[in-house]
PDB file of C-alpha atoms in Angstrom:
ATOM      1  CA  UNK A  55     -14.131 -66.932 -13.500  1.00 51.00           C
ATOM      2  CA  UNK A  56     -12.304 -70.089 -14.566  1.00 53.00           C
ATOM      3  CA  UNK A  57     -14.109 -73.419 -14.461  1.00 53.00           C
ATOM      4  CA  UNK A  58     -12.791 -75.260 -11.385  1.00 55.00           C
ATOM      5  CA  UNK A  59     -14.322 -78.589 -12.438  1.00 54.00           C
ATOM      6  CA  UNK A  60     -11.616 -79.100 -15.070  1.00 48.00           C
ATOM      7  CA  UNK A  61      -9.103 -81.831 -14.235  1.00 48.00           C
ATOM      8  CA  UNK A  62      -6.080 -82.815 -16.232  1.00 45.00           C
ATOM      9  CA  UNK A  63      -4.070 -85.981 -16.255  1.00 50.00           C
ATOM     10  CA  UNK A  64      -0.348 -85.578 -16.013  1.00 44.00           C
ATOM     11  CA  UNK A  65       1.967 -88.183 -17.479  1.00 43.00           C
ATOM     12  CA  UNK A  66       5.448 -88.317 -16.011  1.00 42.00           C
ATOM     13  CA  UNK A  67       8.155 -89.076 -18.510  1.00 41.00           C
ATOM     14  CA  UNK A  68      11.902 -89.011 -18.259  1.00 45.00           C
ATOM     15  CA  UNK A  69      12.937 -85.516 -19.281  1.00 44.00           C
ATOM     16  CA  UNK A  70      15.324 -85.279 -22.184  1.00 53.00           C
ATOM     17  CA  UNK A  71      17.542 -82.276 -21.794  1.00 56.00           C
ATOM     18  CA  UNK A  72      18.091 -80.369 -25.036  1.00 63.00           C
ATOM     19  CA  UNK A  73      21.651 -80.679 -26.259  1.00 68.00           C
ATOM     20  CA  UNK A  74      23.740 -77.619 -25.561  1.00 70.00           C
ATOM     21  CA  UNK A  75      25.128 -76.375 -28.908  1.00 69.00           C
ATOM     22  CA  UNK A  76      28.518 -75.669 -27.314  1.00 69.00           C
ATOM     23  CA  UNK A  77      28.681 -79.263 -26.034  1.00 70.00           C
ATOM     24  CA  UNK A  78      27.628 -80.573 -29.443  1.00 72.00           C
ATOM     25  CA  UNK A  79      30.497 -78.601 -31.012  1.00 73.00           C
ATOM     26  CA  UNK A  80      32.874 -80.671 -28.857  1.00 76.00           C
ATOM     27  CA  UNK A  81      31.600 -83.833 -30.522  1.00 78.00           C
ATOM     28  CA  UNK A  82      34.110 -83.808 -33.382  1.00 86.00           C
ATOM     29  CA  UNK A  83      33.480 -87.283 -34.783  1.00 89.00           C
ATOM     30  CA  UNK A  84      30.856 -89.536 -36.285  1.00 91.00           C
ATOM     31  CA  UNK A  85      30.783 -93.290 -35.743  1.00 91.00           C
ATOM     32  CA  UNK A  86      28.692 -96.317 -36.625  1.00 91.00           C
ATOM     33  CA  UNK A  87      27.535 -98.727 -33.932  1.00 89.00           C
ATOM     34  CA  UNK A  88      26.789-102.294 -34.988  1.00 89.00           C
ATOM     35  CA  UNK A  89      24.558-104.665 -33.069  1.00 86.00           C
ATOM     36  CA  UNK A  90      26.039-108.134 -33.422  1.00 82.00           C
ATOM     37  CA  UNK A  91      24.305-111.502 -33.530  1.00 78.00           C
ATOM     38  CA  UNK A  92      25.128-114.091 -30.892  1.00 74.00           C
ATOM     39  CA  UNK A  93      28.558-115.612 -31.269  1.00 67.00           C
ATOM     40  CA  UNK A  94      28.762-118.894 -33.150  1.00 68.00           C
ATOM     41  CA  UNK A  95      31.238-121.611 -32.217  1.00 69.00           C
ATOM     42  CA  UNK A  96      32.723-123.806 -34.923  1.00 71.00           C
ATOM     43  CA  UNK A  97      35.681-126.122 -35.441  1.00 71.00           C
ATOM     44  CA  UNK A  98      38.857-124.482 -36.689  1.00 68.00           C
ATOM     45  CA  UNK A  99      41.280-125.841 -39.273  1.00 72.00           C
ATOM     46  CA  UNK A 100      43.268-127.804 -36.693  1.00 74.00           C
ATOM     47  CA  UNK A 101      40.283-129.048 -34.682  1.00 71.00           C
ATOM     48  CA  UNK A 102      40.229-126.225 -32.124  1.00 72.00           C
ATOM     49  CA  UNK A 103      37.106-124.174 -31.423  1.00 67.00           C
ATOM     50  CA  UNK A 104      36.765-120.764 -33.016  1.00 67.00           C
ATOM     51  CA  UNK A 105      34.255-118.087 -32.061  1.00 64.00           C
ATOM     52  CA  UNK A 106      32.812-115.844 -34.735  1.00 67.00           C
ATOM     53  CA  UNK A 107      30.833-112.636 -34.245  1.00 66.00           C
ATOM     54  CA  UNK A 108      30.713-111.547 -37.864  1.00 71.00           C
ATOM     55  CA  UNK A 109      26.949-111.303 -38.344  1.00 79.00           C
ATOM     56  CA  UNK A 110      25.646-107.742 -37.996  1.00 81.00           C
ATOM     57  CA  UNK A 111      21.966-107.455 -37.086  1.00 82.00           C
ATOM     58  CA  UNK A 112      21.592-103.657 -37.130  1.00 82.00           C
ATOM     59  CA  UNK A 113      23.840-100.709 -37.899  1.00 86.00           C
ATOM     60  CA  UNK A 114      23.224 -97.312 -36.294  1.00 85.00           C
ATOM     61  CA  UNK A 115      24.967 -94.845 -38.609  1.00 87.00           C
ATOM     62  CA  UNK A 116      26.290 -91.307 -38.231  1.00 89.00           C
ATOM     63  CA  UNK A 117      26.219 -91.097 -34.452  1.00 88.00           C
ATOM     64  CA  UNK A 118      27.752 -87.841 -33.239  1.00 89.00           C
ATOM     65  CA  UNK A 119      30.558 -88.525 -30.753  1.00 90.00           C
ATOM     66  CA  UNK A 120      34.067 -87.673 -29.595  1.00 89.00           C
ATOM     67  CA  UNK A 121      36.871 -90.251 -29.491  1.00 90.00           C
ATOM     68  CA  UNK A 122      39.672 -89.840 -26.974  1.00 88.00           C
ATOM     69  CA  UNK A 123      42.685 -92.098 -26.588  1.00 84.00           C
ATOM     70  CA  UNK A 124      43.402 -92.847 -22.941  1.00 80.00           C
ATOM     71  CA  UNK A 125      46.890 -91.965 -21.741  1.00 75.00           C
ATOM     72  CA  UNK A 126      49.153 -94.680 -20.375  1.00 71.00           C
ATOM     73  CA  UNK A 127      48.749 -93.208 -16.866  1.00 70.00           C
ATOM     74  CA  UNK A 128      44.957 -93.353 -17.155  1.00 68.00           C
ATOM     75  CA  UNK A 129      45.070 -96.969 -18.326  1.00 65.00           C
ATOM     76  CA  UNK A 130      47.329 -97.924 -15.436  1.00 62.00           C
ATOM     77  CA  UNK A 131      45.240 -96.068 -12.839  1.00 63.00           C
ATOM     78  CA  UNK A 132      41.941 -97.569 -13.994  1.00 60.00           C
ATOM     79  CA  UNK A 133      43.437-101.066 -14.050  1.00 56.00           C
ATOM     80  CA  UNK A 134      44.663-100.626 -10.462  1.00 58.00           C
ATOM     81  CA  UNK A 135      41.274 -99.331  -9.365  1.00 56.00           C
ATOM     82  CA  UNK A 136      39.630-102.505 -10.647  1.00 54.00           C
ATOM     83  CA  UNK A 137      37.729-100.780 -13.440  1.00 54.00           C
ATOM     84  CA  UNK A 138      37.205-102.181 -16.905  1.00 54.00           C
ATOM     85  CA  UNK A 139      40.426-102.127 -18.917  1.00 56.00           C
ATOM     86  CA  UNK A 140      40.035-100.027 -22.040  1.00 64.00           C
ATOM     87  CA  UNK A 141      42.143 -98.079 -24.508  1.00 83.00           C
ATOM     88  CA  UNK A 142      39.731 -95.439 -25.761  1.00 88.00           C
ATOM     89  CA  UNK A 143      36.848 -93.359 -24.437  1.00 89.00           C
ATOM     90  CA  UNK A 144      33.942 -92.364 -26.644  1.00 90.00           C
ATOM     91  CA  UNK A 145      31.611 -89.575 -25.510  1.00 89.00           C
ATOM     92  CA  UNK A 146      28.097 -89.644 -26.977  1.00 88.00           C
ATOM     93  CA  UNK A 147      25.249 -87.196 -26.240  1.00 85.00           C
ATOM     94  CA  UNK A 148      22.333 -88.833 -24.428  1.00 82.00           C
ATOM     95  CA  UNK A 149      19.796 -88.759 -27.258  1.00 82.00           C
ATOM     96  CA  UNK A 150      22.312 -90.035 -29.845  1.00 83.00           C
ATOM     97  CA  UNK A 151      23.089 -93.379 -28.169  1.00 84.00           C
ATOM     98  CA  UNK A 152      20.885 -96.276 -29.387  1.00 84.00           C
ATOM     99  CA  UNK A 153      18.282 -97.146 -26.745  1.00 83.00           C
ATOM    100  CA  UNK A 154      19.340-100.812 -26.520  1.00 83.00           C
ATOM    101  CA  UNK A 155      22.915 -99.803 -25.744  1.00 83.00           C
ATOM    102  CA  UNK A 156      21.913 -97.668 -22.748  1.00 77.00           C
ATOM    103  CA  UNK A 157      21.637-100.892 -20.746  1.00 71.00           C
ATOM    104  CA  UNK A 158      25.245-101.678 -19.817  1.00 66.00           C
ATOM    105  CA  UNK A 159      24.490-105.413 -19.607  1.00 67.00           C
ATOM    106  CA  UNK A 160      23.877-105.526 -23.363  1.00 68.00           C
ATOM    107  CA  UNK A 161      27.017-103.553 -24.264  1.00 69.00           C
ATOM    108  CA  UNK A 162      29.023-106.629 -25.257  1.00 70.00           C
ATOM    109  CA  UNK A 163      26.675-107.361 -28.162  1.00 80.00           C
ATOM    110  CA  UNK A 164      27.641-104.076 -29.855  1.00 84.00           C
ATOM    111  CA  UNK A 165      30.789-102.756 -31.491  1.00 87.00           C
ATOM    112  CA  UNK A 166      31.912 -99.373 -32.789  1.00 89.00           C
ATOM    113  CA  UNK A 167      33.311 -99.031 -36.311  1.00 91.00           C
ATOM    114  CA  UNK A 168      34.195 -96.391 -38.865  1.00 90.00           C
ATOM    115  CA  UNK A 169      35.057 -93.386 -36.696  1.00 91.00           C
ATOM    116  CA  UNK A 170      35.469 -90.324 -38.878  1.00 92.00           C
ATOM    117  CA  UNK A 171      35.761 -86.554 -38.555  1.00 89.00           C
ATOM    118  CA  UNK A 172      32.853 -84.174 -39.086  1.00 87.00           C
ATOM    119  CA  UNK A 173      34.130 -83.712 -42.630  1.00 88.00           C
ATOM    120  CA  UNK A 174      33.943 -87.447 -43.361  1.00 86.00           C
ATOM    121  CA  UNK A 175      37.690 -88.089 -43.219  1.00 89.00           C
ATOM    122  CA  UNK A 176      38.575 -91.460 -41.653  1.00 88.00           C
ATOM    123  CA  UNK A 177      39.940 -91.249 -38.110  1.00 86.00           C
ATOM    124  CA  UNK A 178      39.997 -94.938 -37.117  1.00 83.00           C
ATOM    125  CA  UNK A 179      38.154 -97.791 -38.826  1.00 85.00           C
ATOM    126  CA  UNK A 180      38.149 -99.994 -35.732  1.00 78.00           C
ATOM    127  CA  UNK A 181      36.481-102.276 -34.904  1.00 87.00           C
ATOM    128  CA  UNK A 182      36.222-101.508 -31.189  1.00 88.00           C
ATOM    129  CA  UNK A 183      34.607-103.759 -28.604  1.00 86.00           C
ATOM    130  CA  UNK A 184      32.478-101.887 -26.086  1.00 85.00           C
ATOM    131  CA  UNK A 185      33.695-102.590 -22.552  1.00 83.00           C
ATOM    132  CA  UNK A 186      31.239-100.449 -20.582  1.00 83.00           C
ATOM    133  CA  UNK A 187      28.600 -97.737 -20.947  1.00 86.00           C
ATOM    134  CA  UNK A 188      28.159 -95.169 -18.192  1.00 85.00           C
ATOM    135  CA  UNK A 189      25.786 -92.196 -17.930  1.00 83.00           C
ATOM    136  CA  UNK A 190      27.913 -89.188 -17.055  1.00 80.00           C
ATOM    137  CA  UNK A 191      27.177 -85.711 -15.645  1.00 70.00           C
ATOM    138  CA  UNK A 192      23.683 -86.742 -14.559  1.00 68.00           C
ATOM    139  CA  UNK A 193      20.422 -85.374 -15.880  1.00 69.00           C
ATOM    140  CA  UNK A 194      20.647 -87.366 -19.135  1.00 72.00           C
ATOM    141  CA  UNK A 195      23.504 -85.302 -20.523  1.00 77.00           C
ATOM    142  CA  UNK A 196      25.962 -87.731 -22.157  1.00 83.00           C
ATOM    143  CA  UNK A 197      27.374 -91.249 -22.023  1.00 85.00           C
ATOM    144  CA  UNK A 198      30.949 -92.387 -21.609  1.00 87.00           C
ATOM    145  CA  UNK A 199      31.595 -95.534 -23.621  1.00 89.00           C
ATOM    146  CA  UNK A 200      34.830 -97.393 -22.869  1.00 87.00           C
ATOM    147  CA  UNK A 201      36.324 -99.115 -25.906  1.00 88.00           C
ATOM    148  CA  UNK A 202      39.034-101.651 -26.610  1.00 84.00           C
ATOM    149  CA  UNK A 203      40.399-101.917 -30.134  1.00 83.00           C
ATOM    150  CA  UNK A 204      40.137-105.332 -31.765  1.00 80.00           C
ATOM    151  CA  UNK A 205      43.026-106.334 -34.026  1.00 69.00           C
TER     152      UNK A 205
END
């Protein structure tokens, strides 16, 4: 007979769903995500203020993702709906997104650069400012990251 005096402690953690290999095959790009230092304000050549965000604190390299350019209809519809205006959508599997970036309030201190194909060929060097980060499909499946290209 089993010993009934045995007790076990159970720790509840957020489950991380294994990545479906078919879904991972849809992620046709790699990108680098840079965490930027706080912006610095200085005087420009003609006395006006300039804001610089050139200092990179951390770079998260080779993040598996999929870049999609939003159509003009999508951009117009989202602008009318009062959503964040963006030009591109980046899909990133849940476990690939840096933990700090999962908090949408910190999204503005990051930028996406160096988007390339799975074979390492350059797709778009960027940089892209992150407009919003949203958990999609529930159950910790993937994130939708809205991007705006910086010229």
